[in-house]
Amino acid sequence: MAAIYQAAYRRVSSLICRLHSTYVRKMRYLNELKEDDSLCRQAQTSGTFYLFHNLSPFLQKVGEKYFVPQLSAAEIKRILEKFKETEQWIEMSVLIGCSDEHVPRFALDLGALEKSVIESELKGSFTNLQKALFVVDGKDSPLLASAQSLLQWHNSHQYCSKTGQPTQRNVSGSKRVCHASGITYYPQMSPVIITLVSDGSRCLLARQPSFPQGMYSALSGFCDMGENVEEAVHREVAEEVGLEVESLWYSSSQHWPFPSSCLMIACHAIVRAQQAEISMNKLELEEARWFGLEEIVEGLKREPRSSKQDDGSFLPWFPPKQAIAHQLICEWVKQQTSQLA
Ligand SMILES: NC(=O)C1=CN([C@@H]2O[C@H](COP(=O)(O)OP(=O)(O)OC[C@H]3O[C@@H](n4cnc5c(N)ncnc54)[C@H](OP(=O)(O)O)[C@@H]3O)[C@@H](O)[C@H]2O)C=CC1
Ligand SMILES: [Mg+2]
């Protein structure tokens, strides 16, 4: 009788499985890989690998385009053999996703091996993430950013902050455990709000001293402990430019790997036009000012290279399309132009 029930249960389960979308099956599979060490170890033998060297991703250049190659486990072993290293290195990789066909993707940092040997063997170069993110295809940059953030997190969480004992990672790299204290550590992200303030007809952009010359961006800031997104937006706008937000709405979010794993939560905010006088916080900002629609449209067309003028000053330009600040600015332009139409 039990066997009949079991067979019926299996048939229903497999039917449910077939009914699930590709996306749902993929997410379920990834979750299984995170939870099941032996399944994940097995997956490493059939997976593909993104290589890093001291947190810089490996890129190949074909003509003017940059690609992020996915290497097979066999190719990784071939590189390791060159250094007379064993395939145990593969265990240091972290799971970062999988294809629709359930081919798992891992990231592996070979920072302890000679960079130039790998580069000449694989015909490419390890490129600083600050450059890599902006030259690769748009679909690859979020993957590189999350892979690098996870590798960086493992790098800096080797020890338990309570006992000082080494922590051990699971096979997928989704967590680390201190066996002495029983504490489980999960990869951390810092929530950061980014807000494009408008007074109805102008928008407010600012420069931090560390920004490249001529670049202006929306206001941003780390959320404080216990604060919600709305409170963080109100506080940051008050702190940085001395204005009181009247209303705000959420736009979208983005994982941002600088300085290390931020969750950027992007919002639009409105301040009253009658109370729009900026009082800038000079400790955080170098400049903050209002921009009209025309100036924003011109700035969006400008390349950083073409912003320098003959007298040495810089015309304003805005963050590139990979940054969520760019998206906020484009949304504001759309809003304004639809109001004018
Ligand atoms: N993707 C995008 O479009 C954009 C992304 N950003 C990102 O937003 C982030 C935050 O922006 P920013 O305006 O500088 O933030 P803040 O205005 O909060 O100022 C940064 C300062 O806050 C302190 N701080 C508080 N909490 C943290 C934390 N968890 N991690 C690091 N520093 C913290 C540090 O001060 P102290 O050093 O004195 O302790 C730091 O220098 C940056 O990492 C930046 O890369 C910013 C603009 C655009
Ligand atoms: Mg700030």
Tab-separated table of C-alpha atoms and ligand atoms in Angstrom:
chain	number	residue	atom	x	y	z
A	1	MET	CA	0.000	0.000	0.000
A	2	ALA	CA	2.818	2.373	1.030
A	3	ALA	CA	4.536	1.686	-2.305
A	4	ILE	CA	1.381	2.704	-4.203
A	5	TYR	CA	1.183	5.967	-2.240
A	6	GLN	CA	4.877	6.628	-2.834
A	7	ALA	CA	4.537	6.033	-6.588
A	8	ALA	CA	1.494	8.324	-6.723
A	9	TYR	CA	3.370	10.988	-4.718
A	10	ARG	CA	6.349	10.761	-7.108
A	11	ARG	CA	4.049	11.135	-10.141
A	12	VAL	CA	2.335	14.207	-8.640
A	13	SER	CA	5.709	15.746	-7.652
A	14	SER	CA	7.160	15.261	-11.101
A	15	LEU	CA	3.993	16.731	-12.666
A	16	ILE	CA	4.250	19.797	-10.390
A	17	CYS	CA	7.931	20.058	-11.305
A	18	ARG	CA	7.111	20.022	-15.046
A	19	LEU	CA	4.447	22.674	-14.502
A	20	HIS	CA	6.935	25.044	-12.900
A	21	SER	CA	8.448	27.710	-15.101
A	22	THR	CA	12.106	27.620	-16.163
A	23	TYR	CA	12.761	30.426	-13.702
A	24	VAL	CA	11.189	28.642	-10.728
A	25	ARG	CA	13.056	25.394	-11.504
A	26	LYS	CA	16.311	27.318	-11.800
A	27	MET	CA	15.847	29.063	-8.457
A	28	ARG	CA	14.889	25.789	-6.755
A	29	TYR	CA	17.998	24.119	-8.202
A	30	LEU	CA	20.259	26.945	-7.010
A	31	ASN	CA	18.741	26.713	-3.566
A	32	GLU	CA	19.391	22.968	-3.489
A	33	LEU	CA	23.032	23.591	-4.449
A	34	LYS	CA	23.378	26.044	-1.559
A	35	GLU	CA	21.886	23.600	0.932
A	36	ASP	CA	23.412	20.316	-0.237
A	37	ASP	CA	27.222	20.172	-0.025
A	38	SER	CA	27.631	16.885	-1.916
A	39	LEU	CA	25.331	18.002	-4.760
A	40	CYS	CA	27.284	21.248	-5.020
A	41	ARG	CA	30.659	19.437	-5.008
A	42	GLN	CA	29.379	17.287	-7.871
A	43	ALA	CA	28.122	20.416	-9.672
A	44	GLN	CA	31.640	21.874	-9.575
A	45	THR	CA	32.782	19.152	-11.980
A	46	SER	CA	30.205	20.145	-14.635
A	47	GLY	CA	30.005	23.863	-13.946
A	48	THR	CA	31.587	26.881	-15.595
A	49	PHE	CA	33.981	29.262	-13.847
A	50	TYR	CA	34.612	33.001	-13.883
A	51	LEU	CA	38.205	33.667	-12.921
A	52	PHE	CA	39.440	36.424	-10.625
A	53	HIS	CA	42.904	37.396	-9.435
A	54	ASN	CA	42.954	39.316	-6.151
A	55	LEU	CA	39.335	40.283	-6.846
A	56	SER	CA	39.989	41.516	-10.414
A	57	PRO	CA	37.902	39.637	-13.020
A	58	PHE	CA	39.490	37.938	-16.044
A	59	LEU	CA	38.432	39.506	-19.365
A	60	GLN	CA	39.234	38.779	-22.986
A	61	LYS	CA	39.285	41.504	-25.639
A	62	VAL	CA	38.111	40.745	-29.160
A	63	GLY	CA	38.388	43.815	-31.400
A	64	GLU	CA	36.991	46.680	-29.326
A	65	LYS	CA	34.765	44.425	-27.192
A	66	TYR	CA	35.461	42.858	-23.805
A	67	PHE	CA	34.139	39.406	-22.907
A	68	VAL	CA	33.909	37.543	-19.613
A	69	PRO	CA	34.920	33.973	-20.495
A	70	GLN	CA	33.334	31.049	-18.692
A	71	LEU	CA	35.921	28.295	-18.269
A	72	SER	CA	35.165	24.606	-17.831
A	73	ALA	CA	36.448	22.595	-14.864
A	74	ALA	CA	38.846	20.849	-17.305
A	75	GLU	CA	40.338	24.210	-18.360
A	76	ILE	CA	40.782	25.215	-14.723
A	77	LYS	CA	42.550	21.897	-14.015
A	78	ARG	CA	44.843	22.487	-17.001
A	79	ILE	CA	45.855	25.900	-15.580
A	80	LEU	CA	46.402	24.391	-12.132
A	81	GLU	CA	48.590	21.637	-13.607
A	82	LYS	CA	50.807	24.354	-15.131
A	83	PHE	CA	51.524	25.489	-11.564
A	84	LYS	CA	51.776	21.886	-10.319
A	85	GLU	CA	48.727	22.581	-8.165
A	86	THR	CA	45.931	20.090	-7.485
A	87	GLU	CA	42.280	20.448	-8.389
A	88	GLN	CA	41.545	21.061	-4.688
A	89	TRP	CA	41.688	24.738	-5.613
A	90	ILE	CA	38.272	24.361	-7.245
A	91	GLU	CA	36.815	23.922	-3.757
A	92	MET	CA	37.593	27.575	-3.135
A	93	SER	CA	35.100	28.667	-5.785
A	94	VAL	CA	31.775	30.247	-4.871
A	95	LEU	CA	28.416	29.575	-6.513
A	96	ILE	CA	27.058	32.655	-8.290
A	97	GLY	CA	24.221	31.333	-10.453
A	98	CYS	CA	23.268	28.878	-13.163
A	99	SER	CA	22.076	28.846	-16.768
A	100	ASP	CA	18.476	28.038	-17.766
A	101	GLU	CA	19.792	24.523	-18.542
A	102	HIS	CA	21.042	24.208	-14.939
A	103	VAL	CA	24.739	24.519	-15.733
A	104	PRO	CA	26.036	26.003	-12.484
A	105	ARG	CA	28.312	29.068	-12.554
A	106	PHE	CA	31.100	29.590	-10.060
A	107	ALA	CA	33.650	32.316	-9.386
A	108	LEU	CA	37.200	31.367	-8.435
A	109	ASP	CA	40.000	33.655	-7.277
A	110	LEU	CA	43.472	32.427	-8.246
A	111	GLY	CA	45.177	35.369	-6.526
A	112	ALA	CA	47.908	33.190	-5.027
A	113	LEU	CA	49.164	32.119	-8.477
A	114	GLU	CA	51.325	34.119	-10.880
A	115	LYS	CA	48.968	36.434	-12.773
A	116	SER	CA	50.995	36.788	-15.989
A	117	VAL	CA	51.192	32.996	-16.489
A	118	ILE	CA	47.394	32.641	-16.367
A	119	GLU	CA	46.937	35.687	-18.586
A	120	SER	CA	49.230	34.429	-21.332
A	121	GLU	CA	47.809	30.896	-21.085
A	122	LEU	CA	44.198	32.100	-21.433
A	123	LYS	CA	44.914	35.102	-23.676
A	124	GLY	CA	43.255	37.835	-21.690
A	125	SER	CA	43.845	40.008	-18.660
A	126	PHE	CA	42.703	40.422	-15.084
A	127	THR	CA	41.066	43.851	-15.042
A	128	ASN	CA	40.252	46.060	-12.093
A	129	LEU	CA	36.498	45.819	-11.348
A	130	GLN	CA	36.196	49.622	-11.493
A	131	LYS	CA	37.060	49.381	-15.194
A	132	ALA	CA	35.643	45.919	-15.967
A	133	LEU	CA	32.064	46.761	-14.935
A	134	PHE	CA	31.893	49.589	-17.456
A	135	VAL	CA	33.391	47.843	-20.488
A	136	VAL	CA	31.679	44.433	-20.472
A	137	ASP	CA	28.255	43.688	-21.917
A	138	GLY	CA	25.405	45.009	-19.724
A	139	LYS	CA	24.166	41.511	-18.838
A	140	ASP	CA	27.606	40.513	-17.490
A	141	SER	CA	28.241	43.460	-15.170
A	142	PRO	CA	25.755	42.473	-12.389
A	143	LEU	CA	27.196	38.965	-12.413
A	144	LEU	CA	30.779	40.242	-12.093
A	145	ALA	CA	29.736	42.636	-9.330
A	146	SER	CA	27.996	39.972	-7.238
A	147	ALA	CA	30.765	37.411	-7.800
A	148	GLN	CA	33.430	39.868	-6.695
A	149	SER	CA	31.400	40.932	-3.650
A	150	LEU	CA	30.959	37.321	-2.523
A	151	LEU	CA	34.663	36.539	-3.002
A	152	GLN	CA	35.546	39.703	-1.107
A	153	TRP	CA	33.194	38.778	1.738
A	154	HIS	CA	34.840	35.343	2.129
A	155	ASN	CA	38.226	36.989	2.029
A	156	SER	CA	37.393	39.258	4.953
A	157	HIS	CA	35.360	36.803	7.075
A	158	GLN	CA	37.895	34.062	7.661
A	159	TYR	CA	37.589	34.366	11.467
A	160	CYS	CA	34.724	34.434	13.960
A	161	SER	CA	34.341	37.931	15.435
A	162	LYS	CA	33.342	36.415	18.813
A	163	THR	CA	35.905	33.630	19.342
A	164	GLY	CA	38.665	34.601	16.908
A	165	GLN	CA	38.624	30.988	15.627
A	166	PRO	CA	38.749	30.249	11.873
A	167	THR	CA	35.306	29.955	10.237
A	168	GLN	CA	34.474	27.161	7.772
A	169	ARG	CA	32.522	27.759	4.584
A	170	ASN	CA	29.924	25.466	3.026
A	171	VAL	CA	30.677	24.146	-0.479
A	172	SER	CA	28.606	26.724	-2.392
A	173	GLY	CA	30.064	29.581	-0.345
A	174	SER	CA	26.633	30.865	0.745
A	175	LYS	CA	27.671	30.965	4.435
A	176	ARG	CA	30.499	30.429	6.950
A	177	VAL	CA	30.244	28.766	10.358
A	178	CYS	CA	32.326	29.036	13.534
A	179	HIS	CA	32.190	25.554	15.081
A	180	ALA	CA	33.471	26.860	18.425
A	181	SER	CA	30.625	29.362	18.951
A	182	GLY	CA	28.027	27.836	16.598
A	183	ILE	CA	27.599	31.223	14.896
A	184	THR	CA	26.651	31.150	11.207
A	185	TYR	CA	27.778	34.120	9.145
A	186	TYR	CA	25.914	35.068	5.953
A	187	PRO	CA	27.239	37.413	3.240
A	188	GLN	CA	26.464	40.992	4.199
A	189	MET	CA	25.189	43.947	2.223
A	190	SER	CA	24.826	47.550	3.357
A	191	PRO	CA	21.568	49.267	2.389
A	192	VAL	CA	22.229	52.664	0.809
A	193	ILE	CA	19.584	55.133	-0.349
A	194	ILE	CA	20.135	57.214	-3.458
A	195	THR	CA	17.709	60.064	-4.098
A	196	LEU	CA	17.102	62.427	-6.944
A	197	VAL	CA	15.621	65.522	-5.341
A	198	SER	CA	13.401	67.753	-7.483
A	199	ASP	CA	11.568	70.998	-6.775
A	200	GLY	CA	9.108	70.322	-9.574
A	201	SER	CA	11.073	71.898	-12.424
A	202	ARG	CA	14.745	71.405	-11.459
A	203	CYS	CA	16.702	68.508	-9.991
A	204	LEU	CA	19.485	68.578	-7.437
A	205	LEU	CA	22.858	66.946	-8.121
A	206	ALA	CA	26.016	67.050	-6.052
A	207	ARG	CA	29.735	66.313	-6.161
A	208	GLN	CA	31.788	64.507	-3.541
A	209	PRO	CA	35.479	65.496	-3.471
A	210	SER	CA	36.401	61.957	-4.614
A	211	PHE	CA	34.319	62.153	-7.831
A	212	PRO	CA	36.098	62.509	-11.188
A	213	GLN	CA	36.242	66.137	-12.375
A	214	GLY	CA	32.933	67.407	-13.745
A	215	MET	CA	30.835	64.448	-12.531
A	216	TYR	CA	27.644	65.151	-10.563
A	217	SER	CA	25.376	62.509	-9.048
A	218	ALA	CA	22.217	62.116	-6.988
A	219	LEU	CA	22.462	62.306	-3.171
A	220	SER	CA	23.319	59.040	-1.461
A	221	GLY	CA	23.973	57.679	2.000
A	222	PHE	CA	24.153	54.531	4.126
A	223	CYS	CA	20.994	53.632	6.067
A	224	ASP	CA	21.371	53.846	9.825
A	225	MET	CA	20.535	50.880	12.033
A	226	GLY	CA	16.783	50.758	12.697
A	227	GLU	CA	15.923	53.274	9.994
A	228	ASN	CA	13.489	52.576	7.161
A	229	VAL	CA	14.070	53.730	3.575
A	230	GLU	CA	11.809	56.781	3.894
A	231	GLU	CA	13.558	57.923	7.076
A	232	ALA	CA	16.983	57.449	5.484
A	233	VAL	CA	15.964	59.578	2.466
A	234	HIS	CA	14.603	62.358	4.720
A	235	ARG	CA	17.722	62.303	6.906
A	236	GLU	CA	20.328	62.182	4.115
A	237	VAL	CA	18.691	65.046	2.194
A	238	ALA	CA	18.504	67.123	5.387
A	239	GLU	CA	22.104	66.264	6.369
A	240	GLU	CA	23.726	66.796	2.988
A	241	VAL	CA	21.835	69.777	1.516
A	242	GLY	CA	19.675	71.106	4.380
A	243	LEU	CA	16.317	70.522	2.652
A	244	GLU	CA	13.131	68.916	3.916
A	245	VAL	CA	11.608	66.235	1.704
A	246	GLU	CA	7.886	66.657	1.185
A	247	SER	CA	7.143	63.409	-0.655
A	248	LEU	CA	9.100	60.533	-2.135
A	249	TRP	CA	8.596	57.374	-4.148
A	250	TYR	CA	10.630	54.279	-4.826
A	251	SER	CA	12.089	53.761	-8.286
A	252	SER	CA	14.236	50.591	-8.290
A	253	SER	CA	17.313	49.035	-6.703
A	254	GLN	CA	20.755	47.798	-7.651
A	255	HIS	CA	23.579	45.833	-6.120
A	256	TRP	CA	26.689	48.004	-6.127
A	257	PRO	CA	30.069	46.455	-5.267
A	258	PHE	CA	31.889	49.675	-4.183
A	259	PRO	CA	33.349	50.014	-1.582
A	260	SER	CA	31.884	46.611	-0.732
A	261	SER	CA	28.460	45.188	-1.465
A	262	CYS	CA	25.857	47.939	-1.155
A	263	LEU	CA	22.181	47.519	-1.945
A	264	MET	CA	21.370	50.835	-3.633
A	265	ILE	CA	17.699	51.748	-3.081
A	266	ALA	CA	16.793	54.465	-5.563
A	267	CYS	CA	14.032	57.014	-4.912
A	268	HIS	CA	12.719	60.264	-6.293
A	269	ALA	CA	11.960	63.013	-3.782
A	270	ILE	CA	10.131	66.333	-3.968
A	271	VAL	CA	10.933	69.451	-1.967
A	272	ARG	CA	8.834	72.634	-2.005
A	273	ALA	CA	10.005	75.134	-4.643
A	274	GLN	CA	9.569	77.957	-2.068
A	275	GLN	CA	11.915	76.178	0.352
A	276	ALA	CA	14.566	74.981	-2.083
A	277	GLU	CA	17.584	76.962	-0.897
A	278	ILE	CA	20.535	74.611	-0.568
A	279	SER	CA	22.663	74.647	2.567
A	280	MET	CA	25.434	72.215	1.687
A	281	ASN	CA	27.307	70.022	4.185
A	282	LYS	CA	30.924	70.873	3.318
A	283	LEU	CA	32.297	67.856	5.187
A	284	GLU	CA	30.650	65.461	2.721
A	285	LEU	CA	30.124	67.439	-0.461
A	286	GLU	CA	32.224	69.709	-2.628
A	287	GLU	CA	29.310	71.174	-4.551
A	288	ALA	CA	25.522	70.804	-4.718
A	289	ARG	CA	23.253	72.724	-7.062
A	290	TRP	CA	20.022	72.741	-9.020
A	291	PHE	CA	19.978	71.735	-12.693
A	292	GLY	CA	17.327	72.650	-15.257
A	293	LEU	CA	16.013	70.169	-17.825
A	294	GLU	CA	18.110	71.549	-20.702
A	295	GLU	CA	21.355	71.330	-18.748
A	296	ILE	CA	20.568	67.739	-17.724
A	297	VAL	CA	19.787	66.695	-21.302
A	298	GLU	CA	23.085	68.247	-22.484
A	299	GLY	CA	25.006	66.588	-19.607
A	300	LEU	CA	23.587	63.158	-20.452
A	301	LYS	CA	25.031	63.467	-23.962
A	302	ARG	CA	28.475	64.469	-22.685
A	303	GLU	CA	31.375	62.018	-22.433
A	304	PRO	CA	33.788	62.485	-19.485
A	305	ARG	CA	36.571	63.094	-22.040
A	306	SER	CA	34.715	65.895	-23.799
A	307	SER	CA	33.799	67.707	-20.581
A	308	LYS	CA	37.121	69.556	-20.194
A	309	GLN	CA	37.098	73.110	-21.520
A	310	ASP	CA	39.999	75.196	-22.839
A	311	ASP	CA	40.217	77.200	-19.586
A	312	GLY	CA	40.710	73.943	-17.595
A	313	SER	CA	37.199	73.898	-16.112
A	314	PHE	CA	34.775	70.993	-16.614
A	315	LEU	CA	31.255	70.939	-17.995
A	316	PRO	CA	28.886	68.708	-15.971
A	317	TRP	CA	28.475	65.039	-16.871
A	318	PHE	CA	26.604	62.270	-15.068
A	319	PRO	CA	27.283	58.675	-13.940
A	320	PRO	CA	27.328	56.016	-16.700
A	321	LYS	CA	24.277	53.863	-17.517
A	322	GLN	CA	25.480	50.966	-15.313
A	323	ALA	CA	24.977	53.173	-12.213
A	324	ILE	CA	21.462	53.530	-10.853
A	325	ALA	CA	22.032	57.295	-10.516
A	326	HIS	CA	21.944	57.439	-14.325
A	327	GLN	CA	18.589	55.700	-14.374
A	328	LEU	CA	17.123	58.140	-11.825
A	329	ILE	CA	18.266	61.090	-13.938
A	330	CYS	CA	16.773	59.563	-17.122
A	331	GLU	CA	13.477	58.914	-15.325
A	332	TRP	CA	13.377	62.542	-14.181
A	333	VAL	CA	13.960	63.758	-17.761
A	334	LYS	CA	11.112	61.535	-18.985
A	335	GLN	CA	8.813	62.854	-16.258
A	336	GLN	CA	9.635	66.460	-17.094
A	337	THR	CA	9.237	66.026	-20.841
A	338	SER	CA	5.908	64.243	-20.429
A	339	GLN	CA	4.723	67.149	-18.216
A	340	LEU	CA	5.762	69.641	-20.914
A	341	ALA	CA	4.049	67.705	-23.740
B	1	LIG	N1	25.407	53.157	-8.175
B	1	LIG	C1	25.250	54.466	-8.099
B	1	LIG	O1	24.597	55.090	-8.937
B	1	LIG	C2	25.870	55.224	-6.944
B	1	LIG	C3	26.430	54.548	-5.882
B	1	LIG	N2	26.908	55.226	-4.784
B	1	LIG	C4	27.454	54.444	-3.664
B	1	LIG	O2	26.746	54.742	-2.488
B	1	LIG	C5	27.566	54.513	-1.363
B	1	LIG	C6	27.303	55.468	-0.235
B	1	LIG	O3	27.333	56.783	-0.675
B	1	LIG	P1	27.892	57.983	0.212
B	1	LIG	O4	27.168	59.211	-0.260
B	1	LIG	O5	29.365	58.006	0.141
B	1	LIG	O6	27.440	57.605	1.703
B	1	LIG	P2	27.275	58.559	3.007
B	1	LIG	O7	26.694	59.874	2.581
B	1	LIG	O8	26.571	57.763	4.049
B	1	LIG	O9	28.756	58.885	3.448
B	1	LIG	C7	29.772	57.907	3.484
B	1	LIG	C8	30.351	57.852	4.882
B	1	LIG	O10	29.434	57.238	5.744
B	1	LIG	C9	30.120	56.455	6.717
B	1	LIG	N3	29.477	55.127	6.740
B	1	LIG	C10	28.369	54.816	7.450
B	1	LIG	N4	28.005	53.548	7.288
B	1	LIG	C11	28.872	52.997	6.456
B	1	LIG	C12	29.013	51.698	5.891
B	1	LIG	N5	28.147	50.686	6.163
B	1	LIG	N6	30.018	51.475	5.042
B	1	LIG	C13	30.870	52.478	4.745
B	1	LIG	N7	30.800	53.728	5.235
B	1	LIG	C14	29.801	53.998	6.084
B	1	LIG	C15	31.591	56.503	6.343
B	1	LIG	O11	32.147	57.526	7.136
B	1	LIG	P3	33.526	57.359	7.929
B	1	LIG	O12	34.548	56.936	6.889
B	1	LIG	O13	33.771	58.726	8.488
B	1	LIG	O14	33.298	56.314	8.967
B	1	LIG	C16	31.582	56.972	4.905
B	1	LIG	O15	32.699	57.746	4.528
B	1	LIG	C17	29.010	54.567	-1.888
B	1	LIG	O16	29.553	53.319	-1.656
B	1	LIG	C18	28.893	54.806	-3.380
B	1	LIG	O17	29.762	53.979	-4.113
B	1	LIG	C19	26.838	56.591	-4.694
B	1	LIG	C20	26.298	57.311	-5.749
B	1	LIG	C21	25.845	56.709	-6.974
B	2	MG	MG	26.452	60.869	0.802
